[in-house]
Amino acid sequence: MGAPKNALQLPMKPEDYKPVSYATTACLFAIAIAGWVATWCAQMAFTYSVGLTMSKKRLEFWNGYIFRLLAAAPVANLTPGVTVTKTRTSWAPTKAMTDGESPVMVICNHRSYMDPFALASALLPLETKYVAKSDLFKVPFGGWAMKNAGDLAVRFDANKNAGWGTVKGSTGQLLADAAAHFQAGNSIAIFPEGNRLGAYVDKTIEAGKHPTKLMPFKPPFFDCARKNGVPVVCVSMAGTDAVWPVKTLSMRPGKVTVHIHQPIDGAEYADDQAFCDACREVVGKGYLDLIDSLGKTN
């Protein structure tokens, strides 16, 4: 099949993506919405039965697992024409990690709205709490399910940094909430570039000049992981933007490939900036390796 045309084209060229598939688009949204409703109902049933005997963080662990299993994974695995494949050499989490007893912080490159669905599918049975825009938590059923799952909300201020500046004081609370999850044994997943590659042309051009072909990683969460003794699991993912390009709600059939790297101990680095820069190198090189491998596929 070969690598997607836009894999290394920064900024991407809309005309190089495959034609829109209205069937794929309709099915993806139908599966997502059905999954949100099913998840919220299952979470409510669990919360007010078995969940009554659990601590808040343990309840969030299981509600998160329900969300990833019933809502995220089906979008990746059941949408017609879309396949998500994990490499055979990908790292696999330990039982303590999948049981919510030994946390990790998962990071991944970010090119599409498809990324969280594909990542959650590839990571299962590892449950991770996602960091997402606070507006998403207002979406009926899906957003409610995210809140029940203990996902972490980033609060943006519309009047700061073209809408991408955070509300004053909210970052400290966000990191405190992340630390509380780590201390409870819950893992976290973030997209450390901050937004999707391709959403902003200037940032995308700058990423294209860097050897990793990624935008800079933001260090605060890496510092949080280091302080809590939590290893970072780097994930490289290719093909999501070919399925769901930036700046559109229209989908295309396509193949997503995911490679999960071995965990990295932050204690080996002098500070959070060195740690996040090293992780950027791992994710970026992994992405380029995936593209090279896809390019050799006939």
XYZ file of C-alpha atoms in Angstrom:
298
model
C 0.000 0.000 0.000
C 2.882 2.363 0.776
C 3.016 5.419 3.005
C 0.267 8.073 2.811
C 1.266 10.998 0.560
C 0.944 13.498 3.378
C 3.021 11.502 5.861
C 6.054 13.794 5.532
C 4.452 16.758 3.750
C 4.348 19.648 6.230
C 2.015 21.404 5.864
C -0.209 18.713 4.460
C -1.883 19.075 1.058
C -5.651 18.491 1.240
C -5.759 17.407 -2.395
C -3.386 14.530 -1.648
C -5.796 12.844 0.742
C -8.107 10.140 -0.569
C -11.651 11.160 -1.555
C -14.169 11.524 1.247
C -16.197 8.437 2.102
C -19.631 9.422 3.358
C -20.292 5.831 4.404
C -17.137 5.762 6.545
C -17.999 9.163 8.014
C -21.576 8.195 8.868
C -20.545 4.870 10.379
C -17.779 6.414 12.484
C -20.103 8.983 14.017
C -22.866 6.424 14.520
C -20.482 4.048 16.298
C -19.055 6.879 18.420
C -22.459 8.176 19.529
C -23.782 4.689 20.251
C -20.622 3.996 22.234
C -21.009 7.180 24.280
C -24.584 6.337 25.217
C -23.741 2.709 26.024
C -20.737 3.796 28.071
C -22.635 6.334 30.155
C -25.401 3.830 30.887
C -22.868 1.146 31.831
C -20.961 3.594 34.013
C -24.122 4.597 35.866
C -25.062 0.969 36.475
C -21.546 0.186 37.694
C -21.239 3.340 39.835
C -24.456 2.697 41.736
C -23.815 -1.009 42.307
C -20.279 -2.362 42.641
C -18.836 1.153 42.564
C -20.449 2.024 45.899
C -17.759 -0.068 47.618
C -14.826 1.668 45.881
C -12.733 4.749 46.440
C -13.251 7.619 43.997
C -10.018 6.962 42.104
C -10.672 3.216 41.868
C -14.163 3.918 40.564
C -12.672 6.277 37.973
C -10.254 3.541 36.929
C -13.076 1.140 36.118
C -15.328 3.782 34.582
C -12.401 4.744 32.351
C -11.883 1.148 31.308
C -15.579 0.908 30.430
C -15.293 4.091 28.355
C -12.237 2.938 26.388
C -13.710 -0.531 25.843
C -17.248 0.472 24.803
C -16.695 3.838 23.120
C -13.110 4.390 21.943
C -12.080 0.926 20.783
C -15.241 0.286 18.686
C -14.621 3.459 16.643
C -11.136 2.190 15.817
C -12.121 -1.432 15.247
C -15.628 -1.372 13.782
C -15.627 1.604 11.392
C -15.818 0.142 7.847
C -12.654 0.668 5.846
C -10.579 1.688 8.867
C -8.026 -0.654 10.439
C -5.791 -0.035 13.453
C -2.760 -2.315 13.641
C -0.193 -2.530 16.422
C 3.345 -3.563 15.455
C 4.487 -7.000 16.543
C 7.461 -5.500 18.392
C 5.328 -3.134 20.485
C 5.871 -3.097 24.229
C 3.186 -4.754 26.345
C 2.195 -3.478 29.821
C 2.619 -5.592 32.941
C -0.323 -7.006 34.865
C 0.259 -4.470 37.646
C -0.111 -1.694 35.073
C -3.295 -3.079 33.534
C -4.706 -3.643 37.032
C -4.217 0.016 37.893
C -1.529 -0.612 40.488
C 1.605 0.613 38.681
C 1.037 3.800 36.643
C 2.731 4.991 33.461
C 2.386 8.163 31.421
C 1.674 7.455 27.757
C 2.610 10.095 25.181
C 1.893 10.095 21.451
C 2.259 12.269 18.359
C -0.922 14.095 17.388
C -2.149 14.471 13.783
C -5.892 13.850 13.920
C -9.086 13.656 15.954
C -8.784 9.931 15.270
C -5.735 9.692 17.545
C -7.493 9.115 20.916
C -9.653 6.343 19.462
C -6.718 4.553 17.826
C -4.463 5.012 20.846
C -7.030 3.701 23.319
C -7.652 0.660 21.134
C -3.935 -0.108 20.811
C -3.298 0.334 24.547
C -6.089 -1.889 25.887
C -6.159 -3.568 28.352
C -4.093 -0.665 29.713
C -6.505 2.048 30.911
C -5.266 5.634 30.789
C -6.811 8.942 31.769
C -6.789 11.389 28.858
C -5.995 15.097 29.008
C -8.520 16.991 26.863
C -10.108 20.416 26.329
C -12.688 21.250 28.973
C -15.317 21.937 26.272
C -15.354 18.245 25.378
C -16.629 17.370 28.849
C -19.866 19.238 28.045
C -20.769 16.919 25.148
C -23.842 14.849 26.101
C -23.033 11.266 27.060
C -19.483 11.345 25.638
C -18.350 14.249 27.794
C -20.279 12.962 30.785
C -18.545 9.606 30.351
C -15.146 11.338 30.209
C -15.887 13.045 33.521
C -16.966 9.756 35.110
C -13.730 8.222 33.828
C -11.633 10.819 35.633
C -10.204 12.280 32.437
C -8.396 15.586 32.939
C -9.785 18.862 31.603
C -7.563 21.637 30.236
C -9.280 24.998 30.689
C -8.453 27.443 27.903
C -8.909 31.204 28.039
C -10.403 32.594 24.805
C -8.605 35.892 25.420
C -5.099 34.475 25.788
C -2.719 33.261 23.058
C -5.399 33.122 20.342
C -7.566 30.974 22.567
C -4.850 28.475 23.468
C -3.702 30.129 26.700
C -4.915 28.387 29.843
C -7.080 29.947 32.549
C -4.922 31.460 35.280
C -4.194 28.922 38.015
C -5.774 26.008 36.135
C -2.492 24.379 35.065
C -1.386 23.880 38.659
C -4.699 22.212 39.503
C -4.479 20.061 36.379
C -1.024 18.794 37.370
C -2.198 18.199 40.942
C -5.067 16.100 39.586
C -2.607 14.175 37.406
C -0.361 13.532 40.420
C -3.369 12.255 42.386
C -4.087 9.764 39.605
C -0.459 8.608 39.590
C -0.482 8.148 43.352
C -3.667 6.092 43.088
C -2.088 3.834 40.444
C -3.952 5.277 37.461
C -2.082 5.846 34.191
C -2.404 8.984 32.053
C -2.202 9.603 28.291
C -1.299 12.975 26.777
C -0.497 14.470 23.397
C 2.468 16.647 24.416
C 2.542 18.702 21.197
C -0.507 20.460 22.624
C -2.613 20.438 19.450
C -2.870 18.544 16.174
C -0.043 18.879 13.682
C -1.492 20.694 10.685
C -4.006 22.772 12.607
C -1.680 25.788 12.488
C 0.409 26.313 9.369
C 3.281 28.210 11.050
C 3.758 25.553 13.737
C 3.491 22.808 11.137
C 6.213 24.391 8.970
C 8.487 24.669 12.009
C 7.865 21.008 12.841
C 8.830 20.103 9.273
C 12.248 21.688 9.818
C 12.932 19.592 12.926
C 14.453 16.087 12.567
C 11.523 14.531 14.445
C 8.881 16.226 12.226
C 6.987 16.976 15.451
C 6.064 20.182 17.213
C 7.880 20.841 20.524
C 6.714 18.851 23.530
C 5.444 20.800 26.535
C 7.379 19.815 29.705
C 5.020 20.216 32.739
C 3.602 16.702 32.627
C 7.089 15.242 32.230
C 8.090 17.018 35.430
C 4.997 15.584 37.144
C 5.917 12.078 35.989
C 9.529 12.461 37.187
C 8.465 13.751 40.617
C 6.074 10.819 41.058
C 8.508 8.175 39.790
C 6.254 7.303 36.849
C 7.899 6.022 33.638
C 6.896 7.407 30.255
C 5.713 5.125 27.453
C 6.268 6.715 24.040
C 3.887 5.814 21.220
C 4.425 6.535 17.529
C 1.345 6.493 15.340
C 0.953 6.897 11.573
C -2.049 7.107 9.277
C -4.688 8.771 11.465
C -4.617 12.009 9.471
C -5.203 10.022 6.275
C -8.399 8.677 7.886
C -9.486 11.947 9.497
C -7.549 14.995 8.211
C -7.289 18.193 10.241
C -9.873 20.944 9.731
C -12.563 18.549 8.521
C -15.283 16.244 9.858
C -15.117 13.989 6.795
C -13.445 10.575 6.957
C -11.636 8.337 4.510
C -10.900 4.608 4.627
C -7.339 3.941 5.711
C -4.865 2.026 7.821
C -3.455 3.268 11.112
C -0.225 1.772 12.433
C 0.808 2.064 16.080
C 4.145 1.264 17.693
C 4.475 1.292 21.499
C 8.030 1.855 22.737
C 9.654 0.563 25.927
C 9.102 2.716 29.055
C 11.615 5.486 29.789
C 12.671 6.430 33.339
C 12.726 10.191 33.854
C 15.286 9.851 36.640
C 17.921 9.310 33.958
C 17.571 12.932 32.789
C 18.781 16.159 34.358
C 15.440 17.961 34.213
C 11.960 17.894 32.738
C 13.030 19.705 29.552
C 15.773 17.172 28.813
C 13.322 14.385 29.553
C 10.608 15.669 27.224
C 13.144 16.446 24.463
C 14.430 12.864 24.657
C 10.884 11.529 24.437
C 10.209 13.763 21.433
C 13.172 12.119 19.707
C 11.844 8.628 20.454
C 8.314 9.389 19.231
C 9.570 11.230 16.144
C 12.070 8.565 15.132
C 9.415 5.920 15.666
C 7.038 7.803 13.376
C 9.685 8.129 10.661
C 10.476 4.417 10.980
C 6.785 3.566 10.541
C 6.577 5.746 7.434
C 9.721 4.179 6.020
C 8.295 0.710 6.644
C 4.966 1.620 5.043
C 6.798 3.108 2.077
C 8.461 -0.241 1.428
C 5.146 -2.085 1.497
C 3.748 -2.966 -1.890
